[in-house]
């Protein structure tokens, strides 16, 4: 069985997957109406003022790390009789979300962009919840690339 990275990060898939992830994130951001959501939008607006392509760039750079975070789950999925990786991910959502959060934390810590780090620190407390909200659509999108 091929690895998740071999499948999802293949040149003919990575660009489309990145675009799909950008669509998921932007749709999520556009739907935020709470105070937390407004704070997140404000923080991103500051960052996007200097980097209008912030979200596509961030996803393109994060995608290999996020796929790596899910690789152990994909290996376990291959050892089961489950046929749908999306459902498998959702059954193991807590583990998957925590793995994604750790990767994002690591990337944020390594960043040399102080504005990005500052914004991330302010919004870090809601990261788990944000990933949790995006997770069903993300898992369905990833699974779609495996067929």
PDB file of C-alpha atoms in Angstrom:
ATOM      1  CA  UNK A   1       0.000   0.000   0.000  1.00  0.00           C
ATOM      2  CA  UNK A   2       1.281   3.472  -0.860  1.00  0.00           C
ATOM      3  CA  UNK A   3       1.825   5.965   1.936  1.00  0.00           C
ATOM      4  CA  UNK A   4      -0.562   8.833   2.459  1.00  0.00           C
ATOM      5  CA  UNK A   5       2.189  11.249   1.428  1.00  0.00           C
ATOM      6  CA  UNK A   6       2.890   9.362  -1.790  1.00  0.00           C
ATOM      7  CA  UNK A   7      -0.770   9.624  -2.708  1.00  0.00           C
ATOM      8  CA  UNK A   8      -1.746  13.104  -1.521  1.00  0.00           C
ATOM      9  CA  UNK A   9       1.501  14.932  -2.245  1.00  0.00           C
ATOM     10  CA  UNK A  10       1.954  13.556  -5.748  1.00  0.00           C
ATOM     11  CA  UNK A  11       2.424  16.566  -8.054  1.00  0.00           C
ATOM     12  CA  UNK A  12      -0.816  15.932  -9.935  1.00  0.00           C
ATOM     13  CA  UNK A  13      -2.808  15.916  -6.668  1.00  0.00           C
ATOM     14  CA  UNK A  14      -1.072  18.365  -4.329  1.00  0.00           C
ATOM     15  CA  UNK A  15      -2.109  21.518  -6.182  1.00  0.00           C
ATOM     16  CA  UNK A  16      -5.775  20.483  -6.326  1.00  0.00           C
ATOM     17  CA  UNK A  17      -5.745  19.343  -2.698  1.00  0.00           C
ATOM     18  CA  UNK A  18      -4.203  22.643  -1.628  1.00  0.00           C
ATOM     19  CA  UNK A  19      -6.932  24.543  -3.494  1.00  0.00           C
ATOM     20  CA  UNK A  20      -9.612  22.403  -1.840  1.00  0.00           C
ATOM     21  CA  UNK A  21      -8.111  23.045   1.604  1.00  0.00           C
ATOM     22  CA  UNK A  22      -7.994  26.788   0.919  1.00  0.00           C
ATOM     23  CA  UNK A  23     -11.675  26.640  -0.038  1.00  0.00           C
ATOM     24  CA  UNK A  24     -12.514  24.788   3.208  1.00  0.00           C
ATOM     25  CA  UNK A  25     -10.598  27.270   5.386  1.00  0.00           C
ATOM     26  CA  UNK A  26     -11.951  30.379   3.638  1.00  0.00           C
ATOM     27  CA  UNK A  27     -15.510  29.069   3.806  1.00  0.00           C
ATOM     28  CA  UNK A  28     -15.035  28.428   7.523  1.00  0.00           C
ATOM     29  CA  UNK A  29     -13.581  31.886   8.107  1.00  0.00           C
ATOM     30  CA  UNK A  30     -16.386  33.587   6.194  1.00  0.00           C
ATOM     31  CA  UNK A  31     -18.929  31.843   8.416  1.00  0.00           C
ATOM     32  CA  UNK A  32     -17.431  32.930  11.744  1.00  0.00           C
ATOM     33  CA  UNK A  33     -19.733  35.312  13.599  1.00  0.00           C
ATOM     34  CA  UNK A  34     -18.648  34.997  17.242  1.00  0.00           C
ATOM     35  CA  UNK A  35     -16.277  37.321  19.072  1.00  0.00           C
ATOM     36  CA  UNK A  36     -13.580  34.688  18.702  1.00  0.00           C
ATOM     37  CA  UNK A  37     -14.302  34.526  14.991  1.00  0.00           C
ATOM     38  CA  UNK A  38     -14.081  38.277  14.647  1.00  0.00           C
ATOM     39  CA  UNK A  39     -10.740  38.240  16.483  1.00  0.00           C
ATOM     40  CA  UNK A  40      -9.472  35.510  14.170  1.00  0.00           C
ATOM     41  CA  UNK A  41     -10.598  37.447  11.098  1.00  0.00           C
ATOM     42  CA  UNK A  42      -8.963  40.624  12.439  1.00  0.00           C
ATOM     43  CA  UNK A  43      -5.680  38.831  13.080  1.00  0.00           C
ATOM     44  CA  UNK A  44      -5.709  37.316   9.609  1.00  0.00           C
ATOM     45  CA  UNK A  45      -6.568  40.687   8.056  1.00  0.00           C
ATOM     46  CA  UNK A  46      -3.419  42.165   9.608  1.00  0.00           C
ATOM     47  CA  UNK A  47      -1.310  39.320   8.240  1.00  0.00           C
ATOM     48  CA  UNK A  48      -3.009  39.380   4.829  1.00  0.00           C
ATOM     49  CA  UNK A  49      -2.245  43.097   4.495  1.00  0.00           C
ATOM     50  CA  UNK A  50       1.407  42.167   4.029  1.00  0.00           C
ATOM     51  CA  UNK A  51       0.765  38.760   2.393  1.00  0.00           C
ATOM     52  CA  UNK A  52      -2.490  38.598   0.405  1.00  0.00           C
ATOM     53  CA  UNK A  53      -1.751  34.966  -0.497  1.00  0.00           C
ATOM     54  CA  UNK A  54      -1.342  34.047   3.179  1.00  0.00           C
ATOM     55  CA  UNK A  55      -3.857  31.205   3.330  1.00  0.00           C
ATOM     56  CA  UNK A  56      -2.803  29.414   0.114  1.00  0.00           C
ATOM     57  CA  UNK A  57       0.873  29.791   1.027  1.00  0.00           C
ATOM     58  CA  UNK A  58       0.319  28.558   4.572  1.00  0.00           C
ATOM     59  CA  UNK A  59      -1.651  25.531   3.436  1.00  0.00           C
ATOM     60  CA  UNK A  60       0.876  24.707   0.729  1.00  0.00           C
ATOM     61  CA  UNK A  61       3.688  24.846   3.299  1.00  0.00           C
ATOM     62  CA  UNK A  62       1.748  23.005   6.022  1.00  0.00           C
ATOM     63  CA  UNK A  63       0.270  20.281   3.857  1.00  0.00           C
ATOM     64  CA  UNK A  64       3.307  17.946   3.944  1.00  0.00           C
ATOM     65  CA  UNK A  65       3.463  18.237   7.748  1.00  0.00           C
ATOM     66  CA  UNK A  66      -0.257  17.658   8.141  1.00  0.00           C
ATOM     67  CA  UNK A  67      -0.139  14.616   5.875  1.00  0.00           C
ATOM     68  CA  UNK A  68       2.806  13.328   7.919  1.00  0.00           C
ATOM     69  CA  UNK A  69       0.743  13.795  11.086  1.00  0.00           C
ATOM     70  CA  UNK A  70      -2.007  11.606   9.657  1.00  0.00           C
ATOM     71  CA  UNK A  71       0.336   8.958   8.253  1.00  0.00           C
ATOM     72  CA  UNK A  72       0.164   6.657  11.331  1.00  0.00           C
ATOM     73  CA  UNK A  73      -3.623   6.729  11.159  1.00  0.00           C
ATOM     74  CA  UNK A  74      -3.525   5.908   7.451  1.00  0.00           C
ATOM     75  CA  UNK A  75      -1.226   2.952   8.154  1.00  0.00           C
ATOM     76  CA  UNK A  76      -3.673   1.697  10.800  1.00  0.00           C
ATOM     77  CA  UNK A  77      -6.566   2.244   8.394  1.00  0.00           C
ATOM     78  CA  UNK A  78      -4.800  -0.020   5.890  1.00  0.00           C
ATOM     79  CA  UNK A  79      -4.758  -2.794   8.486  1.00  0.00           C
ATOM     80  CA  UNK A  80      -8.510  -2.674   9.061  1.00  0.00           C
ATOM     81  CA  UNK A  81     -11.475  -3.786   7.015  1.00  0.00           C
ATOM     82  CA  UNK A  82     -12.698  -0.172   6.831  1.00  0.00           C
ATOM     83  CA  UNK A  83     -13.160   1.089   3.302  1.00  0.00           C
ATOM     84  CA  UNK A  84     -13.635   4.824   3.915  1.00  0.00           C
ATOM     85  CA  UNK A  85     -10.675   6.776   5.299  1.00  0.00           C
ATOM     86  CA  UNK A  86     -12.950   9.703   6.093  1.00  0.00           C
ATOM     87  CA  UNK A  87     -15.077   7.577   8.416  1.00  0.00           C
ATOM     88  CA  UNK A  88     -11.955   6.034   9.934  1.00  0.00           C
ATOM     89  CA  UNK A  89     -10.561   9.516  10.641  1.00  0.00           C
ATOM     90  CA  UNK A  90     -13.810  10.631  12.204  1.00  0.00           C
ATOM     91  CA  UNK A  91     -13.831   7.533  14.456  1.00  0.00           C
ATOM     92  CA  UNK A  92     -10.315   8.529  15.524  1.00  0.00           C
ATOM     93  CA  UNK A  93     -10.932  12.269  15.452  1.00  0.00           C
ATOM     94  CA  UNK A  94      -9.400  13.113  18.835  1.00  0.00           C
ATOM     95  CA  UNK A  95      -6.112  11.440  17.928  1.00  0.00           C
ATOM     96  CA  UNK A  96      -6.065  12.962  14.441  1.00  0.00           C
ATOM     97  CA  UNK A  97      -6.910  16.475  15.639  1.00  0.00           C
ATOM     98  CA  UNK A  98      -4.229  16.317  18.322  1.00  0.00           C
ATOM     99  CA  UNK A  99      -1.647  15.148  15.762  1.00  0.00           C
ATOM    100  CA  UNK A 100      -2.575  18.020  13.434  1.00  0.00           C
ATOM    101  CA  UNK A 101      -2.461  20.533  16.305  1.00  0.00           C
ATOM    102  CA  UNK A 102       1.026  19.378  17.314  1.00  0.00           C
ATOM    103  CA  UNK A 103       2.290  19.838  13.757  1.00  0.00           C
ATOM    104  CA  UNK A 104       0.776  23.313  13.500  1.00  0.00           C
ATOM    105  CA  UNK A 105       2.257  24.253  16.890  1.00  0.00           C
ATOM    106  CA  UNK A 106       5.659  23.066  15.700  1.00  0.00           C
ATOM    107  CA  UNK A 107       5.493  25.080  12.504  1.00  0.00           C
ATOM    108  CA  UNK A 108       4.371  28.180  14.373  1.00  0.00           C
ATOM    109  CA  UNK A 109       7.261  27.841  16.827  1.00  0.00           C
ATOM    110  CA  UNK A 110       9.731  27.606  13.929  1.00  0.00           C
ATOM    111  CA  UNK A 111       8.370  30.671  12.127  1.00  0.00           C
ATOM    112  CA  UNK A 112      10.586  33.705  11.764  1.00  0.00           C
ATOM    113  CA  UNK A 113       7.567  35.953  11.109  1.00  0.00           C
ATOM    114  CA  UNK A 114       6.968  37.707  14.430  1.00  0.00           C
ATOM    115  CA  UNK A 115       3.542  39.058  13.397  1.00  0.00           C
ATOM    116  CA  UNK A 116       2.415  35.550  12.501  1.00  0.00           C
ATOM    117  CA  UNK A 117       3.789  34.164  15.769  1.00  0.00           C
ATOM    118  CA  UNK A 118       2.084  36.865  17.795  1.00  0.00           C
ATOM    119  CA  UNK A 119      -1.259  36.308  16.084  1.00  0.00           C
ATOM    120  CA  UNK A 120      -0.879  32.550  16.490  1.00  0.00           C
ATOM    121  CA  UNK A 121      -0.171  32.882  20.223  1.00  0.00           C
ATOM    122  CA  UNK A 122      -3.341  34.944  20.663  1.00  0.00           C
ATOM    123  CA  UNK A 123      -5.468  32.456  18.784  1.00  0.00           C
ATOM    124  CA  UNK A 124      -3.766  29.248  19.934  1.00  0.00           C
ATOM    125  CA  UNK A 125      -6.279  28.546  22.672  1.00  0.00           C
ATOM    126  CA  UNK A 126      -9.014  27.972  20.080  1.00  0.00           C
ATOM    127  CA  UNK A 127      -6.941  25.882  17.656  1.00  0.00           C
ATOM    128  CA  UNK A 128      -8.338  22.531  18.768  1.00  0.00           C
ATOM    129  CA  UNK A 129     -11.890  23.805  18.354  1.00  0.00           C
ATOM    130  CA  UNK A 130     -11.140  25.287  14.930  1.00  0.00           C
ATOM    131  CA  UNK A 131      -9.602  22.042  13.687  1.00  0.00           C
ATOM    132  CA  UNK A 132     -12.516  20.109  15.169  1.00  0.00           C
ATOM    133  CA  UNK A 133     -14.960  22.273  13.213  1.00  0.00           C
ATOM    134  CA  UNK A 134     -13.040  21.837   9.941  1.00  0.00           C
ATOM    135  CA  UNK A 135     -12.280  18.164  10.475  1.00  0.00           C
ATOM    136  CA  UNK A 136     -15.349  16.485   8.937  1.00  0.00           C
ATOM    137  CA  UNK A 137     -14.966  18.409   5.674  1.00  0.00           C
ATOM    138  CA  UNK A 138     -11.198  17.996   5.680  1.00  0.00           C
ATOM    139  CA  UNK A 139     -11.418  14.238   6.252  1.00  0.00           C
ATOM    140  CA  UNK A 140     -13.986  13.896   3.470  1.00  0.00           C
ATOM    141  CA  UNK A 141     -11.781  15.921   1.107  1.00  0.00           C
ATOM    142  CA  UNK A 142      -8.660  13.900   1.899  1.00  0.00           C
ATOM    143  CA  UNK A 143     -10.549  10.651   1.448  1.00  0.00           C
ATOM    144  CA  UNK A 144     -11.759  11.805  -1.944  1.00  0.00           C
ATOM    145  CA  UNK A 145      -8.171  11.918  -3.168  1.00  0.00           C
ATOM    146  CA  UNK A 146      -7.543   8.317  -2.155  1.00  0.00           C
ATOM    147  CA  UNK A 147     -10.064   6.815  -4.552  1.00  0.00           C
TER     148      UNK A 147
END
